């Protein structure tokens, strides 16, 4: 049951991140943003922040994670969660490891822009 509930939490987190990206990108374009700059500079941390993030909050983020949610993650201090280059270089990646050991990997394709999830070690998951 715990794995199932954390899979549900992972799905919810991914949905919230997808919505945050859509809002952020729409606002960016409406304000006359340059698509090349978006492709080269925007990372997941531009539109998502976690509590106590050492990078600080700029006020432009569209999703700030609640401490109740981050309490189910393996990493006690979520400020260590960062986005990492994907192997092919065309996207960025952010990983969320849950206390049960399962991992939600969020891939951010900046050319899209779009997000896709992958799940590791959730029983009965994808």
Coordinates of N, CA and C in Angstrom, one line a residue:
X1 N 0.8 -1.2 0.0 CA 0.0 0.0 0.0 C 0.9 1.3 0.0
X2 N 2.0 1.2 0.7 CA 2.9 2.4 0.8 C 3.4 2.7 -0.6
X3 N 3.9 1.6 -1.3 CA 4.4 1.9 -2.7 C 3.3 2.4 -3.6
X4 N 2.1 1.9 -3.4 CA 1.0 2.4 -4.3 C 0.7 3.9 -4.0
X5 N 0.8 4.3 -2.7 CA 0.5 5.7 -2.4 C 1.6 6.6 -2.8
X6 N 2.8 6.1 -2.7 CA 3.9 6.9 -3.2 C 4.0 7.0 -4.7
X7 N 3.5 6.0 -5.4 CA 3.4 6.0 -6.9 C 2.3 7.1 -7.2
X8 N 1.2 7.1 -6.5 CA 0.2 8.2 -6.6 C 0.8 9.6 -6.4
X9 N 1.6 9.7 -5.4 CA 2.2 11.0 -5.1 C 3.2 11.4 -6.2
X10 N 3.9 10.4 -6.8 CA 4.8 10.7 -7.9 C 4.0 11.1 -9.1
X11 N 2.9 10.5 -9.4 CA 2.1 10.9 -10.5 C 1.5 12.3 -10.3
X12 N 1.1 12.6 -9.1 CA 0.6 13.9 -8.7 C 1.7 15.0 -8.9
X13 N 2.9 14.7 -8.4 CA 4.0 15.6 -8.6 C 4.3 15.9 -10.1
X14 N 4.3 14.8 -10.8 CA 4.6 15.0 -12.3 C 3.5 15.8 -12.9
X15 N 2.3 15.6 -12.6 CA 1.2 16.4 -13.2 C 1.4 17.9 -12.8
X16 N 1.7 18.1 -11.5 CA 1.9 19.5 -11.1 C 3.1 20.2 -11.8
X17 N 4.2 19.4 -12.0 CA 5.3 19.9 -12.8 C 5.0 20.2 -14.2
X18 N 4.2 19.4 -14.8 CA 3.8 19.6 -16.2 C 2.9 20.9 -16.3
X19 N 2.0 21.1 -15.4 CA 1.2 22.3 -15.4 C 2.1 23.5 -15.1
X20 N 3.0 23.4 -14.2 CA 3.9 24.5 -13.9 C 4.7 24.9 -15.2
X21 N 5.2 23.9 -15.9 CA 5.9 24.2 -17.2 C 5.0 24.9 -18.2
X22 N 3.8 24.5 -18.3 CA 2.9 25.1 -19.3 C 2.6 26.5 -18.9
X23 N 2.4 26.8 -17.6 CA 2.2 28.2 -17.2 C 3.4 29.0 -17.4
X24 N 4.5 28.5 -17.0 CA 5.8 29.3 -17.1 C 6.1 29.6 -18.6
X25 N 6.0 28.6 -19.4 CA 6.3 28.8 -20.8 C 5.3 29.8 -21.5
X26 N 4.0 29.7 -21.1 CA 3.0 30.6 -21.7 C 3.3 32.0 -21.2
X27 N 3.6 32.2 -20.0 CA 4.0 33.6 -19.5 C 5.2 34.1 -20.2
X28 N 6.2 33.2 -20.4 CA 7.4 33.6 -21.0 C 7.2 34.1 -22.4
X29 N 6.4 33.4 -23.2 CA 6.1 33.7 -24.6 C 5.3 35.0 -24.6
X30 N 4.3 35.2 -23.7 CA 3.4 36.4 -23.7 C 4.2 37.6 -23.4
X31 N 5.3 37.5 -22.6 CA 6.1 38.6 -22.3 C 7.2 38.8 -23.3
X32 N 7.1 38.2 -24.5 CA 8.1 38.4 -25.6 C 9.4 37.7 -25.4
X33 N 9.3 36.6 -24.7 CA 10.6 35.8 -24.5 C 11.1 35.2 -25.8
X34 N 12.4 35.1 -25.8 CA 13.2 34.6 -27.0 C 13.3 33.1 -26.9
X35 N 12.8 32.3 -27.9 CA 12.8 30.9 -27.8 C 14.2 30.3 -27.7
X36 N 15.1 30.9 -28.4 CA 16.5 30.4 -28.3 C 17.0 30.5 -26.8
X37 N 16.7 31.6 -26.2 CA 17.1 31.8 -24.8 C 16.5 30.7 -23.9
X38 N 15.2 30.5 -24.2 CA 14.4 29.5 -23.4 C 15.1 28.1 -23.6
X39 N 15.5 27.8 -24.8 CA 16.1 26.5 -25.1 C 17.5 26.4 -24.4
X40 N 18.2 27.5 -24.4 CA 19.6 27.4 -23.9 C 19.7 27.6 -22.4
X41 N 18.7 28.3 -21.8 CA 18.9 28.8 -20.4 C 17.9 28.2 -19.4
X42 N 16.7 27.9 -19.8 CA 15.7 27.4 -18.8 C 15.9 26.0 -18.4
X43 N 15.9 25.8 -17.1 CA 16.0 24.4 -16.5 C 14.8 24.2 -15.6
X44 N 14.7 23.0 -15.1 CA 13.5 22.6 -14.3 C 13.5 23.6 -13.1
X45 N 14.7 23.9 -12.5 CA 14.7 24.8 -11.4 C 14.2 26.2 -11.7
X46 N 14.0 26.6 -12.9 CA 13.5 27.9 -13.3 C 12.0 28.0 -12.9
X47 N 11.3 26.8 -13.0 CA 9.8 26.9 -12.8 C 9.4 26.0 -11.6
X48 N 10.3 25.3 -11.0 CA 10.0 24.5 -9.8 C 11.0 24.7 -8.7
X49 N 10.5 25.0 -7.5 CA 11.4 25.1 -6.3 C 11.0 24.2 -5.2
X50 N 11.9 23.7 -4.4 CA 11.6 22.9 -3.3 C 12.0 23.7 -2.0
X51 N 11.4 23.4 -0.9 CA 11.7 24.1 0.3 C 13.2 24.2 0.6
X52 N 13.6 25.3 1.1 CA 15.0 25.5 1.5 C 16.0 25.3 0.3
X53 N 15.5 25.6 -0.9 CA 16.4 25.5 -2.0 C 17.5 26.5 -1.9
X54 N 18.7 26.1 -2.0 CA 19.9 27.0 -1.8 C 20.0 28.0 -3.0
X55 N 19.3 27.7 -4.1 CA 19.3 28.7 -5.2 C 18.4 29.8 -5.0
X56 N 17.5 29.7 -4.0 CA 16.6 30.8 -3.6 C 15.4 30.9 -4.6
X57 N 14.4 31.6 -4.2 CA 13.2 31.8 -4.9 C 13.3 33.2 -5.6
X58 N 13.0 33.2 -6.9 CA 13.1 34.4 -7.7 C 11.7 35.1 -7.8
X59 N 10.7 34.4 -7.5 CA 9.3 35.0 -7.7 C 8.7 34.6 -9.1
X60 N 9.5 34.1 -10.0 CA 9.0 33.7 -11.3 C 8.6 32.2 -11.4
X61 N 8.9 31.5 -10.3 CA 8.6 30.0 -10.3 C 7.1 29.9 -10.3
X62 N 6.6 28.8 -10.9 CA 5.2 28.5 -10.9 C 4.8 27.3 -10.0
X63 N 5.7 26.6 -9.5 CA 5.5 25.6 -8.5 C 6.5 25.6 -7.4
X64 N 6.1 25.7 -6.2 CA 6.9 25.6 -5.0 C 6.4 24.5 -4.2
X65 N 7.2 23.4 -4.1 CA 6.7 22.2 -3.4 C 6.5 22.4 -1.9
X66 N 5.5 21.8 -1.5 CA 5.1 21.8 -0.1 C 6.0 20.9 0.7
X67 N 6.3 21.3 2.0 CA 7.2 20.5 2.8 C 6.5 19.2 3.2
X68 N 5.2 19.1 3.2 CA 4.5 17.8 3.5 C 4.9 16.8 2.4
X69 N 4.9 17.3 1.1 CA 5.3 16.4 0.1 C 6.7 16.0 0.1
X70 N 7.6 16.9 0.3 CA 9.1 16.6 0.3 C 9.4 15.7 1.5
X71 N 8.5 15.6 2.5 CA 8.7 14.7 3.6 C 8.7 13.2 3.3
X72 N 8.2 12.9 2.1 CA 8.1 11.5 1.7 C 9.3 11.1 0.8
X73 N 10.2 12.1 0.6 CA 11.4 11.9 -0.3 C 12.5 11.3 0.6
X74 N 13.4 10.6 0.0 CA 14.6 10.0 0.7 C 15.5 11.0 1.2
X75 N 15.7 12.1 0.4 CA 16.7 13.1 0.8 C 16.1 14.0 1.8
X76 N 16.7 14.1 3.0 CA 16.1 14.9 4.1 C 16.1 16.4 3.7
X77 N 17.1 16.8 3.1 CA 17.2 18.2 2.7 C 17.0 18.3 1.2
X78 N 15.8 18.7 0.8 CA 15.5 18.7 -0.7 C 16.3 19.7 -1.5
X79 N 17.0 20.6 -0.8 CA 17.8 21.5 -1.5 C 18.9 20.8 -2.4
X80 N 19.2 19.6 -2.1 CA 20.2 18.8 -2.9 C 19.6 18.3 -4.2
X81 N 18.2 18.4 -4.4 CA 17.6 17.9 -5.6 C 18.0 19.0 -6.7
X82 N 18.5 18.5 -7.8 CA 18.9 19.4 -8.9 C 18.6 18.8 -10.2
X83 N 18.6 19.6 -11.2 CA 18.5 19.0 -12.6 C 19.8 18.7 -13.2
X84 N 19.9 17.6 -13.9 CA 21.1 17.1 -14.4 C 21.0 17.0 -16.0
X85 N 22.2 17.1 -16.7 CA 22.1 16.9 -18.1 C 21.7 15.4 -18.5
X86 N 20.8 15.3 -19.5 CA 20.5 14.0 -20.0 C 21.6 13.5 -20.8
X87 N 21.7 12.2 -21.0 CA 22.9 11.6 -21.8 C 23.0 12.1 -23.2
X88 N 21.8 12.4 -23.8 CA 21.9 12.9 -25.2 C 22.1 14.4 -25.3
X89 N 22.1 15.1 -24.2 CA 22.3 16.6 -24.2 C 21.1 17.4 -24.6
X90 N 20.0 16.8 -25.0 CA 18.9 17.6 -25.5 C 17.9 17.9 -24.5
X91 N 18.1 17.5 -23.3 CA 17.1 17.8 -22.2 C 17.8 17.9 -20.9
X92 N 17.0 18.2 -19.9 CA 17.5 18.2 -18.5 C 16.7 17.2 -17.7
X93 N 17.2 16.7 -16.6 CA 16.6 15.7 -15.9 C 16.7 16.0 -14.4
X94 N 15.6 15.7 -13.7 CA 15.5 15.9 -12.2 C 15.0 14.6 -11.6
X95 N 15.7 14.1 -10.6 CA 15.3 12.9 -9.9 C 14.7 13.1 -8.5
X96 N 13.7 12.4 -8.2 CA 13.1 12.4 -6.9 C 13.1 11.0 -6.3
X97 N 13.9 10.7 -5.3 CA 13.9 9.4 -4.7 C 13.1 9.4 -3.5
X98 N 12.2 8.4 -3.4 CA 11.2 8.3 -2.3 C 11.9 7.4 -1.2
X99 N 11.3 7.5 0.0 CA 11.8 6.8 1.1 C 11.8 5.3 0.9
X100 N 10.9 4.8 0.1 CA 10.8 3.4 -0.2 C 11.9 2.9 -1.2
X101 N 12.6 3.9 -1.7 CA 13.7 3.6 -2.7 C 13.3 3.8 -4.1
X102 N 12.0 4.0 -4.4 CA 11.6 4.2 -5.8 C 12.0 5.6 -6.2
X103 N 12.1 5.7 -7.5 CA 12.6 7.0 -8.1 C 11.7 7.5 -9.2
X104 N 11.3 8.8 -9.2 CA 10.6 9.4 -10.3 C 11.7 10.2 -11.0
X105 N 11.9 10.0 -12.3 CA 12.8 10.7 -13.1 C 12.0 11.6 -14.1
X106 N 12.2 12.9 -14.0 CA 11.4 13.8 -14.9 C 12.4 14.3 -15.9
X107 N 12.1 14.1 -17.2 CA 13.0 14.5 -18.3 C 12.3 15.8 -18.9
X108 N 13.1 16.8 -19.0 CA 12.6 18.1 -19.5 C 13.2 18.4 -20.9
X109 N 12.4 18.3 -22.0 CA 12.9 18.5 -23.3 C 12.6 20.0 -23.6
X110 N 13.7 20.8 -23.6 CA 13.5 22.2 -23.8 C 13.1 22.6 -25.2
X111 N 13.3 21.8 -26.1 CA 12.9 22.1 -27.5 C 11.4 22.0 -27.6
X112 N 10.7 21.2 -26.8 CA 9.3 21.0 -26.9 C 8.5 22.3 -26.6
X113 N 8.5 22.9 -25.4 CA 9.1 22.3 -24.2 C 8.1 21.2 -23.7
X114 N 8.6 20.2 -23.1 CA 7.7 19.1 -22.6 C 8.4 18.3 -21.5
X115 N 7.6 17.7 -20.7 CA 8.1 16.8 -19.6 C 7.7 15.4 -19.9
X116 N 8.5 14.4 -19.6 CA 8.1 13.0 -19.6 C 8.6 12.3 -18.4
X117 N 7.8 11.5 -17.8 CA 8.3 10.8 -16.5 C 8.8 9.4 -16.8
X118 N 9.6 8.9 -16.0 CA 9.9 7.5 -15.9 C 10.0 7.1 -14.5
X119 N 9.6 5.9 -14.2 CA 9.5 5.4 -12.8 C 10.5 4.2 -12.6
X120 N 11.2 4.2 -11.5 CA 12.1 3.0 -11.2 C 11.7 2.5 -9.9
X121 N 11.5 1.2 -9.8 CA 11.3 0.4 -8.6 C 10.0 0.7 -7.9
X122 N 9.0 1.2 -8.6 CA 7.6 1.2 -8.0 C 7.0 -0.1 -8.4
X123 N 6.6 -0.9 -7.4 CA 5.9 -2.2 -7.8 C 4.6 -1.9 -8.5
X124 N 4.4 -2.6 -9.6 CA 3.2 -2.5 -10.3 C 3.1 -1.2 -11.1
X125 N 4.2 -0.5 -11.3 CA 4.1 0.7 -12.1 C 4.4 0.4 -13.5
X126 N 4.6 1.5 -14.3 CA 4.8 1.4 -15.8 C 5.7 0.3 -16.2

